Tab-separated table of C-alpha atoms and ligand atoms in Angstrom:
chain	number	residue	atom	x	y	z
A	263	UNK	CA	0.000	0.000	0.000
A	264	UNK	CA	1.393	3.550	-0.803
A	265	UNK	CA	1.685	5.763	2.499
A	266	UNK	CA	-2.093	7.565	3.664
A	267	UNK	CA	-0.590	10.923	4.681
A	268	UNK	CA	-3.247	12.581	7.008
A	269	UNK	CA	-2.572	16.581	7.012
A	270	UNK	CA	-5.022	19.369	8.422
A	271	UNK	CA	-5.240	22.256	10.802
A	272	UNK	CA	-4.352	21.653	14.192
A	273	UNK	CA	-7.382	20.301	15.918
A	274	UNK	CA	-9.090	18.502	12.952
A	275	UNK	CA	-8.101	15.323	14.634
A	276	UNK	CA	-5.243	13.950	12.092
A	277	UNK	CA	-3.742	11.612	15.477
A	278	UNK	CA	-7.256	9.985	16.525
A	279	UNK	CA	-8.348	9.126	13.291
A	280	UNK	CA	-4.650	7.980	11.637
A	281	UNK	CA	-4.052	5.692	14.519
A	282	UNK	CA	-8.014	3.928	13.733
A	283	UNK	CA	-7.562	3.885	10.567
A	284	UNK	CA	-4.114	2.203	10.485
A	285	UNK	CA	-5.805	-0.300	12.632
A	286	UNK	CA	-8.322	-0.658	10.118
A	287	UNK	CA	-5.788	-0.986	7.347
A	288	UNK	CA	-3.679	-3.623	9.132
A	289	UNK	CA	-0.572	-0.933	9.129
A	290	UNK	CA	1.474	1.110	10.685
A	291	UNK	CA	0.785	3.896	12.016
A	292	UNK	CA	3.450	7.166	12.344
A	293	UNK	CA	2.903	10.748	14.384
A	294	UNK	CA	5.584	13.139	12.753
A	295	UNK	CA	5.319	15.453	15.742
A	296	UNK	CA	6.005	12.087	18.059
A	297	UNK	CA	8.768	11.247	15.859
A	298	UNK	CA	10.304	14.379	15.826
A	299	UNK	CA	10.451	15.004	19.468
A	300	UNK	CA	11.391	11.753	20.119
A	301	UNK	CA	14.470	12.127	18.175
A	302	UNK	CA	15.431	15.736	19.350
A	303	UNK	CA	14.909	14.566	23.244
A	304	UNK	CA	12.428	17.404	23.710
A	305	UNK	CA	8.615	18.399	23.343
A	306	UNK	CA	7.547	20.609	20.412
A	307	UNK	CA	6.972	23.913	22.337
A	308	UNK	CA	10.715	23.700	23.801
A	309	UNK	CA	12.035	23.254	19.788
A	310	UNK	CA	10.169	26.353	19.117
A	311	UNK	CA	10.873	28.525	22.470
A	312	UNK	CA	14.503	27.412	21.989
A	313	UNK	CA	15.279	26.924	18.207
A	314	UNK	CA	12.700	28.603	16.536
A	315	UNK	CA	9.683	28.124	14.261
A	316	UNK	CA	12.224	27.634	10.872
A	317	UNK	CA	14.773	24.889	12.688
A	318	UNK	CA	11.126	22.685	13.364
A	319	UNK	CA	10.232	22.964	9.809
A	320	UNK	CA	13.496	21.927	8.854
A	321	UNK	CA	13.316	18.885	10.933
A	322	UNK	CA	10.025	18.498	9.737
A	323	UNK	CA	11.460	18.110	6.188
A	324	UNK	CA	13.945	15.658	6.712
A	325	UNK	CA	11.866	13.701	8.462
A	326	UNK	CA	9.087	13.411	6.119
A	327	UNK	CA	11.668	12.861	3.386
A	328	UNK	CA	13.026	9.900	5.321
A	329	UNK	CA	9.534	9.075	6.239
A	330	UNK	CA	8.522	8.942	2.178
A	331	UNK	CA	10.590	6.436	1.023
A	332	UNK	CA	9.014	3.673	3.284
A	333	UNK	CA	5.425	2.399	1.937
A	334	UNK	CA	2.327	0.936	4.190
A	335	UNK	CA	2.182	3.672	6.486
A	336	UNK	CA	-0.431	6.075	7.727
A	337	UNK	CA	1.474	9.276	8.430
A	338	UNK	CA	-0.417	12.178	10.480
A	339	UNK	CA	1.688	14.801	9.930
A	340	UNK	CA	2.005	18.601	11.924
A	341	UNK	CA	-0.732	20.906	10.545
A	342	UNK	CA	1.912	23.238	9.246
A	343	UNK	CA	3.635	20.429	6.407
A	344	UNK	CA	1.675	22.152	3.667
A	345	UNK	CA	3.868	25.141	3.958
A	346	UNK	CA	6.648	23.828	2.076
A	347	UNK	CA	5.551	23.310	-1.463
A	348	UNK	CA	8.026	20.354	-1.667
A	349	UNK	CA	6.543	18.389	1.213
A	350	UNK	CA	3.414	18.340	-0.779
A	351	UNK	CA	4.415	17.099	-4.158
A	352	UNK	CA	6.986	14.845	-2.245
A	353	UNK	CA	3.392	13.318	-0.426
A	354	UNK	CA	1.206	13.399	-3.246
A	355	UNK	CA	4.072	11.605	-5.231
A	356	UNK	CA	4.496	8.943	-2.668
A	357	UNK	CA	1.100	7.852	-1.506
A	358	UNK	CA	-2.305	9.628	-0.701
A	359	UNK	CA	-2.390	13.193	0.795
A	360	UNK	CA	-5.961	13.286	2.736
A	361	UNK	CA	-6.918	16.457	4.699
A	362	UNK	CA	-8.843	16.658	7.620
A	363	UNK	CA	-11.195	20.098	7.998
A	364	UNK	CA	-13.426	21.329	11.141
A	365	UNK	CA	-14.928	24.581	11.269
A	366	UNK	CA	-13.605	27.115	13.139
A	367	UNK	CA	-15.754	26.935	16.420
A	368	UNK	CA	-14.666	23.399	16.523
A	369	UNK	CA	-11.284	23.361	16.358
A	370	UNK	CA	-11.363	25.876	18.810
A	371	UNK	CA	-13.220	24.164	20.948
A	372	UNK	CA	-11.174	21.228	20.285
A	373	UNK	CA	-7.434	22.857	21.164
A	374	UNK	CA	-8.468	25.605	23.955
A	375	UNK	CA	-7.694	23.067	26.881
A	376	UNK	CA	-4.029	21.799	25.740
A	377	UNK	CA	-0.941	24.011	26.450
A	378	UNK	CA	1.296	21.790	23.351
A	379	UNK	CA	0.867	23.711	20.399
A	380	UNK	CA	3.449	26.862	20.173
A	381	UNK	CA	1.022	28.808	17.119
A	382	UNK	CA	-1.798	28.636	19.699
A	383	UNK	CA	-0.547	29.590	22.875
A	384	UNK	CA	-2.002	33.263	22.484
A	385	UNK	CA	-4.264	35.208	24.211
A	386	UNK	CA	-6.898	35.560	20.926
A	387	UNK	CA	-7.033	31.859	19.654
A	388	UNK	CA	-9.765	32.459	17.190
A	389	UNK	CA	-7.928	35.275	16.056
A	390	UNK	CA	-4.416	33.182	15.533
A	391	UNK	CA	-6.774	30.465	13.556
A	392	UNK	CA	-8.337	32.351	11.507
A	393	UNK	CA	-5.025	34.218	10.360
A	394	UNK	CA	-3.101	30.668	10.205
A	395	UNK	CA	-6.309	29.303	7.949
A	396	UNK	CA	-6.303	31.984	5.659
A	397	UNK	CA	-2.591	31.392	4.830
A	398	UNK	CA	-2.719	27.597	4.271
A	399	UNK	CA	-6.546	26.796	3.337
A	400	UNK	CA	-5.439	26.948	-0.402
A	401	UNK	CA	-2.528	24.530	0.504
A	402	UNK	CA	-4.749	21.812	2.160
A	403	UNK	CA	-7.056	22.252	-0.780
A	404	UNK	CA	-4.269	20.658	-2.858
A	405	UNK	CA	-4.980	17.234	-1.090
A	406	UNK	CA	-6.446	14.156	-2.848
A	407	UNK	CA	-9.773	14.733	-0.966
A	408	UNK	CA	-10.616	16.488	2.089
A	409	UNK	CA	-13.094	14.834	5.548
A	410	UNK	CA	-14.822	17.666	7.349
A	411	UNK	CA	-14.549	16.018	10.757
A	412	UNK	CA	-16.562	18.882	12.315
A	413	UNK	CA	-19.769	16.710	12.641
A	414	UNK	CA	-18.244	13.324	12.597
A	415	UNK	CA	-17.607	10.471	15.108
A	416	UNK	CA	-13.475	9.032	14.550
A	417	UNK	CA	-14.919	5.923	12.918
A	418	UNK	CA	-16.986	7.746	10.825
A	419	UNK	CA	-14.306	9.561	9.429
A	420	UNK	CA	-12.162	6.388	8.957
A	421	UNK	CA	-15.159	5.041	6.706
A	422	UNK	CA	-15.525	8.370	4.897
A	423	UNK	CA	-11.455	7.933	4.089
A	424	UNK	CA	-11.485	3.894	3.136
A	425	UNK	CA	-14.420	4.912	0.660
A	426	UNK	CA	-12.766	7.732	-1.035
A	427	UNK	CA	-9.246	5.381	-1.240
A	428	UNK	CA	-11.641	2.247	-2.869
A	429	UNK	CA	-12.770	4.625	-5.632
B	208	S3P	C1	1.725	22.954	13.860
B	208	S3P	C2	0.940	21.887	14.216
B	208	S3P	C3	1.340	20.931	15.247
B	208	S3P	C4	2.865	20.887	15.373
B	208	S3P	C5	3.408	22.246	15.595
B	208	S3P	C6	3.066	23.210	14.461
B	208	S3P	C7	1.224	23.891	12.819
B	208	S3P	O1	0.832	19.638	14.921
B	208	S3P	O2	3.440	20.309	14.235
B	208	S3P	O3	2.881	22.728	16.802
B	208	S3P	O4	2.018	24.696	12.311
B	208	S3P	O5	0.008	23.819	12.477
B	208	S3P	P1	-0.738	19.235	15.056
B	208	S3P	O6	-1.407	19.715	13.808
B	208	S3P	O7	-0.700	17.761	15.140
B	208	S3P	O8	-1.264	19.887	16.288
């Protein structure tokens, strides 16, 4: 099977559903954010507080590169991936690139308890989603197909994705 990358705003539930549908799919299943910090030794935040926003992309990149040239995987990858034009032609070349959507009230719902995401740790969170959306809604609208999770149970969204992939 060629890799199922999972990419979407922060929120949209890329982890939950990946690690279902992985099950589903008899595969395995890979967080790039987990994978990241487990090879720098440190959490997300503390890469951005101490290296900065452009050193995590990098790592980002190389790891998805590395990432890429293994098959039967179901990747959920950081919401931010679609910023680099070459991470998306390197995913779209190299398996399935499925986004995940949620409207706004709902991913802000969805984030406003956790403290682990460095773009959202402001005062105005709708504000800071709204801004981030507008700059990379015409990037996730390059995926293969796109699952508005708003609505949606996990399972349901893992049915939603097997029937768009049997098409
Ligand atoms: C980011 C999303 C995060 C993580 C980092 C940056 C982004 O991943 O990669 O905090 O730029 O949208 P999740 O989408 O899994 O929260």
């Amino acid at each position: 099977m060629e890799n199922i990358y999972l990419v979407g705003f922060m929120g949209t539930g890329k982890s939950a559903v990946g690690k279902k549908l992985a099950a589903r799919l008899n595969v395995r299943f890979l967080d790039l954010d987990a994978l990241i910090e487990e090879k720098e030794g440190r959490k997300i935040v503390d890469i951005f507080r101490e290296n900065g926003e452009p050193y995590f992309r990098k790592l980002e990149k190389e790891n998805l590169k590395e990432i890429s040239t293994k098959d039967n995987l179901v990747v959920a990858c950081g919401g931010g991936i679609v910023l680099d034009r070459e991470n998306i032609a390197l995913m779209k070349k190299t398996g399935r690139m499925v986004c995940l959507r949620a409207r706004t009230e709902v991913i802000l719902e969805r984030v406003k308890r956790y403290k682990h995401r460095p773009l959202l740790n402001v005062e105005d969170k709708e504000k800071a989603i709204l801004e981030i959306l507008k700059v990379r809604q015409p990037l996730y609208d390059l995926a293969h197909f796109s699952i508005d999770t708003s609505d949606l149970s996990i399972e349901a969204v893992v049915e939603k994705i097997l029937a768009h992939l049997n098409k």
